[in-house]
Tab-separated table of N, CA and C in Angstrom:
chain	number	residue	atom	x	y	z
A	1	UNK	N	-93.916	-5.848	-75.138
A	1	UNK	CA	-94.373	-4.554	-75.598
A	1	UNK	C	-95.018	-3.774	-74.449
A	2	UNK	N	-95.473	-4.601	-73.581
A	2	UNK	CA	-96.817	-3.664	-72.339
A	2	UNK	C	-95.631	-2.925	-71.708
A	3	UNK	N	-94.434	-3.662	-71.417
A	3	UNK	CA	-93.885	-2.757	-70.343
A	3	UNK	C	-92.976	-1.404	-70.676
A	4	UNK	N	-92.615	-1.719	-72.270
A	4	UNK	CA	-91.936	-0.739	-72.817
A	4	UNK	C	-93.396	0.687	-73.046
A	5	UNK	N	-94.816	0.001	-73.247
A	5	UNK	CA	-95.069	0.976	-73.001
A	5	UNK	C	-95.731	1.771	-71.857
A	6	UNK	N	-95.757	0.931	-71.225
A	6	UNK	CA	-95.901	1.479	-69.564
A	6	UNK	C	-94.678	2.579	-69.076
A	7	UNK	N	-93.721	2.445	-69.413
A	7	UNK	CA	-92.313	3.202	-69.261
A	7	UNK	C	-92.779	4.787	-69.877
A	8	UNK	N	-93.186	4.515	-71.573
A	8	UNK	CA	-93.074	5.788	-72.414
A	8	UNK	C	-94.454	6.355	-71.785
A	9	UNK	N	-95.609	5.827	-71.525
A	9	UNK	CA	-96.518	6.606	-70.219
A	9	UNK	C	-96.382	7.585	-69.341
A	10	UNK	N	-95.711	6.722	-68.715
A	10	UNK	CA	-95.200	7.362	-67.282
A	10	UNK	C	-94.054	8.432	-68.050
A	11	UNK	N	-92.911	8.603	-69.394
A	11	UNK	CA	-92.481	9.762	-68.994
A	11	UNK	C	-92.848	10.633	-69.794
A	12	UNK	N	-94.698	10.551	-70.536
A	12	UNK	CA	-94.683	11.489	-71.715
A	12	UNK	C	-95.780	12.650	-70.556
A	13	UNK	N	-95.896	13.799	-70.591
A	13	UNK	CA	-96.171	14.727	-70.033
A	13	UNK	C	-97.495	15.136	-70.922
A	14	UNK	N	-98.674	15.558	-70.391
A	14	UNK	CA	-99.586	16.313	-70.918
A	14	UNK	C	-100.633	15.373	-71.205
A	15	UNK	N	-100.628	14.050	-70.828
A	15	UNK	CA	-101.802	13.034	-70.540
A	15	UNK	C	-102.222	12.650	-69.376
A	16	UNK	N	-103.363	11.417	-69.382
A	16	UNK	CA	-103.770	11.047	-68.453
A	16	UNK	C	-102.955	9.328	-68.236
A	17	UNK	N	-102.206	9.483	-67.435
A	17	UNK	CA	-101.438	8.283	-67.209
A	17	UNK	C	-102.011	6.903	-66.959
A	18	UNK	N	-103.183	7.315	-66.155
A	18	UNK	CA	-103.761	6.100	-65.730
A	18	UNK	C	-104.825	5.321	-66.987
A	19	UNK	N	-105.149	6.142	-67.648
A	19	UNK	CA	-106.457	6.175	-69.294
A	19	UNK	C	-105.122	6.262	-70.131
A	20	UNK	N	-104.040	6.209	-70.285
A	20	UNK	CA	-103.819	5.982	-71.592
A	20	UNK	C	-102.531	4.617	-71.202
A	21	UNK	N	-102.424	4.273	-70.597
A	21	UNK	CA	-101.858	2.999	-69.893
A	21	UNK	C	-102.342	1.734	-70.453
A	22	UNK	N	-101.679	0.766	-70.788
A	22	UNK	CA	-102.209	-0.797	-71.726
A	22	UNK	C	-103.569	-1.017	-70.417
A	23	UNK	N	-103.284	-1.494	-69.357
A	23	UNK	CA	-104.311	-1.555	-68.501
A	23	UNK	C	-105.781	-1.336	-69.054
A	24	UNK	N	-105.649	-0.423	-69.031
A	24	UNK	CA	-106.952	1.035	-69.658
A	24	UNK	C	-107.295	0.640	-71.384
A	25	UNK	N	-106.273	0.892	-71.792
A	25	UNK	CA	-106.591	0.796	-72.819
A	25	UNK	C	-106.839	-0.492	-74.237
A	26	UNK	N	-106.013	-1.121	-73.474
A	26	UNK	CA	-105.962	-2.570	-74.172
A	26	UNK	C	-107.418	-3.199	-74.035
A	27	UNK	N	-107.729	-3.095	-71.995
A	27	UNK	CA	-108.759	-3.604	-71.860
A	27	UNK	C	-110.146	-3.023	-72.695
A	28	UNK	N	-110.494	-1.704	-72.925
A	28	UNK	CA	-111.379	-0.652	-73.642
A	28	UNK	C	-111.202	-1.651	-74.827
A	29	UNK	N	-110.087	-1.483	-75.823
A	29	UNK	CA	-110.459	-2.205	-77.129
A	29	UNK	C	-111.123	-3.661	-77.286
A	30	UNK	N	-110.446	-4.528	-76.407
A	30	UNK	CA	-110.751	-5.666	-76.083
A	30	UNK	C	-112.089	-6.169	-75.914
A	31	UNK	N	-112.846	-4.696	-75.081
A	31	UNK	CA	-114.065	-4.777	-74.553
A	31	UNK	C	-114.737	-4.081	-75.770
A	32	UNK	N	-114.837	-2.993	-76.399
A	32	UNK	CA	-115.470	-2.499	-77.003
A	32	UNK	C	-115.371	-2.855	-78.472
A	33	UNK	N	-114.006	-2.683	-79.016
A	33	UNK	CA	-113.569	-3.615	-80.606
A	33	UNK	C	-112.713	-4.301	-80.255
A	34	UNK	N	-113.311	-5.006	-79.798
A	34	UNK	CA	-112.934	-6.837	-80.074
A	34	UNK	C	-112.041	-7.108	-81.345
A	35	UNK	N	-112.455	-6.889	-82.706
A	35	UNK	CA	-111.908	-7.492	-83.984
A	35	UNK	C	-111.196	-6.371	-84.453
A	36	UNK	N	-111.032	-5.172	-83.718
A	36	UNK	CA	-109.897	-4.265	-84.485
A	36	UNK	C	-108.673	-4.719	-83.924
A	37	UNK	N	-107.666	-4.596	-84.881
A	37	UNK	CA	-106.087	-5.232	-84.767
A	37	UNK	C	-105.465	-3.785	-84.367
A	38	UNK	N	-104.818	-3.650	-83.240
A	38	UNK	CA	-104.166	-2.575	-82.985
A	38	UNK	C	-102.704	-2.314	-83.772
A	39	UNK	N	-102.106	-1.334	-83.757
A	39	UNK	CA	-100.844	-0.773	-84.141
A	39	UNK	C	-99.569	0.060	-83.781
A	40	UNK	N	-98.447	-0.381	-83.746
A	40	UNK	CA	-97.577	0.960	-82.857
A	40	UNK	C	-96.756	1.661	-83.938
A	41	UNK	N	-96.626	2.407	-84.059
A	41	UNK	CA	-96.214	3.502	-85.197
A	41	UNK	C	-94.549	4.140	-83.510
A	42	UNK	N	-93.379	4.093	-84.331
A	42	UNK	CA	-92.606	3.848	-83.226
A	42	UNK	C	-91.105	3.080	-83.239
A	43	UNK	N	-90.377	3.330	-81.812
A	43	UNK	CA	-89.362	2.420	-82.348
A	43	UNK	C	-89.721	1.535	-80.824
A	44	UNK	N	-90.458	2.286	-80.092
A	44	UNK	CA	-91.123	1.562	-78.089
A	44	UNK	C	-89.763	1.497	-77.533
A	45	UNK	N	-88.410	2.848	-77.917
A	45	UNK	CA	-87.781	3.013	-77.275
A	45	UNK	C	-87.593	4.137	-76.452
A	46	UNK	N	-87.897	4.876	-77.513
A	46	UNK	CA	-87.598	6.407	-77.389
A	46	UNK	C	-89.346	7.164	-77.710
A	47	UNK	N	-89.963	6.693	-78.483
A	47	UNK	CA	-91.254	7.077	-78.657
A	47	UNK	C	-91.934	5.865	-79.001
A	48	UNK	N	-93.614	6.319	-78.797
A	48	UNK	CA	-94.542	5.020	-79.767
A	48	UNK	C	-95.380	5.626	-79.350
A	49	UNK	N	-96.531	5.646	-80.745
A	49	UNK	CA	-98.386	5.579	-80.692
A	49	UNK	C	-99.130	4.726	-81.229
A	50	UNK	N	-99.887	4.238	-80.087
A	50	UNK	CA	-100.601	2.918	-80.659
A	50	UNK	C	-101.945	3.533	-80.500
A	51	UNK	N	-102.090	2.774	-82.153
A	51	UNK	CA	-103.405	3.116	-82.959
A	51	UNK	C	-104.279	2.295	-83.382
A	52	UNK	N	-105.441	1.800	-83.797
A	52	UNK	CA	-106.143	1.408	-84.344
A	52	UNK	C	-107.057	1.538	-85.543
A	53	UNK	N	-107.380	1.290	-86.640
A	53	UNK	CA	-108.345	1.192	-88.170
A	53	UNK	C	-109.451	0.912	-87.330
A	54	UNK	N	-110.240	2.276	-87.382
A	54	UNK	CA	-111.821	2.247	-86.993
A	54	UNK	C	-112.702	2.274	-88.397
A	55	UNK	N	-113.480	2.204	-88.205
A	55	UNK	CA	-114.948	2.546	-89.346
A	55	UNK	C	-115.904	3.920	-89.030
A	56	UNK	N	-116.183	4.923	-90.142
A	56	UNK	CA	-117.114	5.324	-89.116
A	56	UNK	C	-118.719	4.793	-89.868
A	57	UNK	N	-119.418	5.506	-89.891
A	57	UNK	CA	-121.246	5.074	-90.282
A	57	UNK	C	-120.802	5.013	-91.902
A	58	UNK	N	-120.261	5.338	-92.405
A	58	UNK	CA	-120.534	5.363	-93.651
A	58	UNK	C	-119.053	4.166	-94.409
A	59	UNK	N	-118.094	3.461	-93.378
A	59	UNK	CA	-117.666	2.697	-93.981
A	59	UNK	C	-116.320	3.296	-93.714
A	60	UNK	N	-116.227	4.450	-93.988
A	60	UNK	CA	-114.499	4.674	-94.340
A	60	UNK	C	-113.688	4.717	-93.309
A	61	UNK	N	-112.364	4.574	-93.200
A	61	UNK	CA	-111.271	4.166	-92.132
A	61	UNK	C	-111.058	5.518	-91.534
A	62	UNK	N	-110.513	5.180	-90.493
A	62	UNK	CA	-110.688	6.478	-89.596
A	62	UNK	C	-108.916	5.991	-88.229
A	63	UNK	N	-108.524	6.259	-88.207
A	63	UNK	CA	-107.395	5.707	-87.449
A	63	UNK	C	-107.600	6.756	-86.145
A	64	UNK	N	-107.792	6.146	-84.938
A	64	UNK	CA	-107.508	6.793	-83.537
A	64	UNK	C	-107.244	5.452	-82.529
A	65	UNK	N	-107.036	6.153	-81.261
A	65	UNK	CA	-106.350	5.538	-80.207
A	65	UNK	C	-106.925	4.081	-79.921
A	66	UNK	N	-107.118	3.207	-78.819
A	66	UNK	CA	-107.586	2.136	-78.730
A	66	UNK	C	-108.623	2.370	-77.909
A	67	UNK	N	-109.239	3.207	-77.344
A	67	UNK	CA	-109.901	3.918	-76.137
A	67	UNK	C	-110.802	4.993	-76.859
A	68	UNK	N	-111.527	4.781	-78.046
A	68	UNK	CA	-112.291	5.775	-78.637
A	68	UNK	C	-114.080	6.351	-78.170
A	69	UNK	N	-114.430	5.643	-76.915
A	69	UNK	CA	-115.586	5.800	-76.268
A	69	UNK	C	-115.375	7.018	-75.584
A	70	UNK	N	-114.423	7.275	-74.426
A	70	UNK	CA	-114.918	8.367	-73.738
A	70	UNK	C	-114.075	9.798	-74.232
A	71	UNK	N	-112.565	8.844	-75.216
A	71	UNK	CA	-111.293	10.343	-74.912
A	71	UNK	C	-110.499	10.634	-73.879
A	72	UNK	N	-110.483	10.046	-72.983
A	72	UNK	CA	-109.413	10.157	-72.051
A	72	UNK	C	-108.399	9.727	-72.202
A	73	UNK	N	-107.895	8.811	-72.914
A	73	UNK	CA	-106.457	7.803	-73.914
A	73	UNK	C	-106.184	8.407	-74.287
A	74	UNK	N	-104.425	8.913	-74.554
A	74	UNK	CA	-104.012	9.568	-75.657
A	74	UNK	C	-103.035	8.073	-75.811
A	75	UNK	N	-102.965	8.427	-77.223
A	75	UNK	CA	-102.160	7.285	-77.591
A	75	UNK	C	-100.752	7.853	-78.228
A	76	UNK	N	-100.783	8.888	-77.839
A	76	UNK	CA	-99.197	9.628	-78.396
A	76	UNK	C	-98.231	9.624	-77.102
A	77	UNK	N	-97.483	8.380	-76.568
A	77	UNK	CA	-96.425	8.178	-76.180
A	77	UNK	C	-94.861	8.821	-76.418
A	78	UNK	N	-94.917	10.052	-76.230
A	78	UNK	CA	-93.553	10.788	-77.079
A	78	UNK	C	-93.280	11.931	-75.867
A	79	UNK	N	-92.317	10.965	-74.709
A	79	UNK	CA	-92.158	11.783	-73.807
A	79	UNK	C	-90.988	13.264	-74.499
A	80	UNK	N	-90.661	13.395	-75.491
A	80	UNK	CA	-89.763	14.249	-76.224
A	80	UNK	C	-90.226	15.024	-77.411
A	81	UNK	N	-91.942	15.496	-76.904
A	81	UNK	CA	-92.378	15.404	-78.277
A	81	UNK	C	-92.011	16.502	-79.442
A	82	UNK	N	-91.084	17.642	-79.114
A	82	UNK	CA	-90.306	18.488	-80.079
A	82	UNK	C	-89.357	17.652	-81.021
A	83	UNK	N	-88.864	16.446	-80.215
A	83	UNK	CA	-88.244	15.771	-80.952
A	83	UNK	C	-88.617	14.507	-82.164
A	84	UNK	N	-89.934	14.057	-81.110
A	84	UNK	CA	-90.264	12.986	-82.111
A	84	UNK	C	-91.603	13.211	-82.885
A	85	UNK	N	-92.632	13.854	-82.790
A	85	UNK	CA	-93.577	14.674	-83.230
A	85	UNK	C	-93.603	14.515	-84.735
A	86	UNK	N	-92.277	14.802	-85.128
A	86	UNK	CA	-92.121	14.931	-86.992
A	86	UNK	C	-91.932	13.796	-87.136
A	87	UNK	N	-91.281	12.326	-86.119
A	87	UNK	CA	-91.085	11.009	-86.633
A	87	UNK	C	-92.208	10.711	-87.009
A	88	UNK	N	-93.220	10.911	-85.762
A	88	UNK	CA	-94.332	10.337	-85.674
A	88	UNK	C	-95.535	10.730	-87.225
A	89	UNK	N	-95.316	11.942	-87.698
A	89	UNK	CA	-96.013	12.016	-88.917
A	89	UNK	C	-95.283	11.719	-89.725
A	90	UNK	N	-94.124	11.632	-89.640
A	90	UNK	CA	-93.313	10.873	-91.313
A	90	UNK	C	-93.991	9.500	-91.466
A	91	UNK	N	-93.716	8.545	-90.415
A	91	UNK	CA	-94.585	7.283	-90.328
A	91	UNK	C	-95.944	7.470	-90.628
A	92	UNK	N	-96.551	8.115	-89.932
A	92	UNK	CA	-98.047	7.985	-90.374
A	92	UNK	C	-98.449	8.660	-91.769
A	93	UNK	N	-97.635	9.596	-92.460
A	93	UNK	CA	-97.987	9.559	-93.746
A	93	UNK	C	-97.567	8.905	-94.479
A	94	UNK	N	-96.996	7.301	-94.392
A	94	UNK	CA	-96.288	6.760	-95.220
A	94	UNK	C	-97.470	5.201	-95.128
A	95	UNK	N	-98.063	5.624	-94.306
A	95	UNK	CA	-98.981	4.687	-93.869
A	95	UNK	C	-100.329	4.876	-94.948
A	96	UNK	N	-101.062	3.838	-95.629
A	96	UNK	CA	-101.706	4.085	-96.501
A	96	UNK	C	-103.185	3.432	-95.647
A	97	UNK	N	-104.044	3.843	-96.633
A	97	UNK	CA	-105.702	3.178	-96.442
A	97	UNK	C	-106.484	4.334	-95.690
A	98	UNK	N	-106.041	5.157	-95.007
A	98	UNK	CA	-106.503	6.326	-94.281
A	98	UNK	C	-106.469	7.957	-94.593
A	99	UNK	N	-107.824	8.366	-94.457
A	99	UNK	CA	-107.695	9.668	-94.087
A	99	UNK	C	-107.982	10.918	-92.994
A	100	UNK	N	-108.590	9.997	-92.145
A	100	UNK	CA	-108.780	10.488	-90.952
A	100	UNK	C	-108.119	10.298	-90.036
A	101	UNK	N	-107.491	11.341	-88.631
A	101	UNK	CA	-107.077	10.706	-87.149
A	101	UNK	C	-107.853	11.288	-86.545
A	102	UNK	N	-107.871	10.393	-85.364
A	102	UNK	CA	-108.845	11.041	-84.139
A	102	UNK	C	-107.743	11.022	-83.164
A	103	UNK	N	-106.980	12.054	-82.117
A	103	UNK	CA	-106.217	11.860	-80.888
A	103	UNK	C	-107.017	12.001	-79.910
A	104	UNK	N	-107.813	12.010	-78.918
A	104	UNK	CA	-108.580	12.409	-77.882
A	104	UNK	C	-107.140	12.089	-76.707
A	105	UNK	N	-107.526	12.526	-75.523
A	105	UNK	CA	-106.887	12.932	-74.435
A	105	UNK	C	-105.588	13.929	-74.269
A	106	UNK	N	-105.579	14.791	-75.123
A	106	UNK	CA	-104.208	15.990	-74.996
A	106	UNK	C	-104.745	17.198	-74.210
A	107	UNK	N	-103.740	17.354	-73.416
A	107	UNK	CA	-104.150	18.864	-73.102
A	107	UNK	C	-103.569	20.316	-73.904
A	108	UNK	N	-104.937	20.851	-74.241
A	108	UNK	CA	-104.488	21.488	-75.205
A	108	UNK	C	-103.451	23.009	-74.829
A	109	UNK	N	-103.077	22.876	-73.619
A	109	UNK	CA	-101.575	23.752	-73.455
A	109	UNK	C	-100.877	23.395	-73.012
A	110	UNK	N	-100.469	22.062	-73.798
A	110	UNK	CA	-99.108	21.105	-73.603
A	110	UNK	C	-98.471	21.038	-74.415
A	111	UNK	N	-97.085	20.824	-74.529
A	111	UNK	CA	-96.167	20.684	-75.349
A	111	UNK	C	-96.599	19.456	-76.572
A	112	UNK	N	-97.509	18.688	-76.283
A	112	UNK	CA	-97.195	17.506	-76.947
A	112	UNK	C	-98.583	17.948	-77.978
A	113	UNK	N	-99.409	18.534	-77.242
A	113	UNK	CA	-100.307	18.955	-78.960
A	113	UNK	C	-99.730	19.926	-79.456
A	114	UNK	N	-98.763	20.894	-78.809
A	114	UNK	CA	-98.360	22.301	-79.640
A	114	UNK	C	-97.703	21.489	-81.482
A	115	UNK	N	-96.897	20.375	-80.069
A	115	UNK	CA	-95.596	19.767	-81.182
A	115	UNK	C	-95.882	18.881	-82.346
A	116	UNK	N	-97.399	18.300	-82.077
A	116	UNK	CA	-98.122	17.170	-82.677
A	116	UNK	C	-98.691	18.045	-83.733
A	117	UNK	N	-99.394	18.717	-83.205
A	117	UNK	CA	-100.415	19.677	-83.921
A	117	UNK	C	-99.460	20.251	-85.696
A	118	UNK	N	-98.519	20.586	-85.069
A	118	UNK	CA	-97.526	21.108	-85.880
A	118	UNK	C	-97.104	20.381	-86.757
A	119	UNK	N	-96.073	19.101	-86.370
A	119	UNK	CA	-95.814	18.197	-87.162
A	119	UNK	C	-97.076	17.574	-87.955
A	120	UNK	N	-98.079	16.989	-87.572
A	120	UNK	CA	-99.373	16.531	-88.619
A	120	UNK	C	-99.720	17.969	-89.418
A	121	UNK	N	-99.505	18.930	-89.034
A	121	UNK	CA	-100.064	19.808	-90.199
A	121	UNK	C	-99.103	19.741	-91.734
A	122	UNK	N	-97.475	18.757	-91.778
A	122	UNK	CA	-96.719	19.069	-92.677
A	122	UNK	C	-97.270	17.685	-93.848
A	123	UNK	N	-98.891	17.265	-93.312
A	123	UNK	CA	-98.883	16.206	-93.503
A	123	UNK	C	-100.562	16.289	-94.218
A	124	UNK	N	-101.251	17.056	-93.744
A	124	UNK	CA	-102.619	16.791	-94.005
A	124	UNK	C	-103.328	18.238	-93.021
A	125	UNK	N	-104.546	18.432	-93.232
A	125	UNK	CA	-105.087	19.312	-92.741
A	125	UNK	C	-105.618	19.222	-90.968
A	126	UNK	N	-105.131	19.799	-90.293
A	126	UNK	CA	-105.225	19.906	-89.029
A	126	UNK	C	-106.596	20.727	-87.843
């Protein structure tokens, strides 16, 4: 899995390559939530976002990247993201137990939040 997603890294545009890289980010969860089970929403050919079931203070599930301390991780791997953007929320609304996402690391005049932004809005409030 690391190297397929080391690949979709390096060709998704509008992140930070080096912070949203398994390296970076695997190690962050590892170090910080230890007992959260990560997730790839994806086929880790053509796209993938790996996510994690957080908590916040009051208990309820909260789903964001594996790297939720500083925000520099994006965990939206979708070097095509006009194309895969709508995969990526068909999956995640089919996905139950949650009502929150958190994405941290997009730049917000990039293609990949225009396209993200868009597709999660056919899904829940944005």
């Amino acid at each position: 899995m690391r190297p397929a997603i080391e690949r979709l890294v390096d060709a998704t545009t509008g992140i930070d390559r080096w912070c949203s890289a398994p390296d970076w980010t695997f190690s962050t969860q590892l170090g910080f939530a230890p007992n959260v089970e990560p997730f790839v929403l994806g086929d880790l050919e053509r796209w993938a976002v790996v996510l994690a079931e957080f908590r916040d203070e009051a208990g309820q599930p909260v789903l964001g990247g594996l790297e939720p301390l500083w925000g520099f991780a994006c965990p939206l791997l979708l070097p095509e993201p006009e194309e895969h953007a709508f995969e990526f929320a068909e999956q995640l609304g089919r996905r139950a137990g949650w009502d929150r996402l958190v994405i941290a690391g997009l730049d917000a005049q990039s293609d990949l939040y225009f396209h993200t932004v868009r597709a999660l809005s056919t899904i829940g409030t944005v």
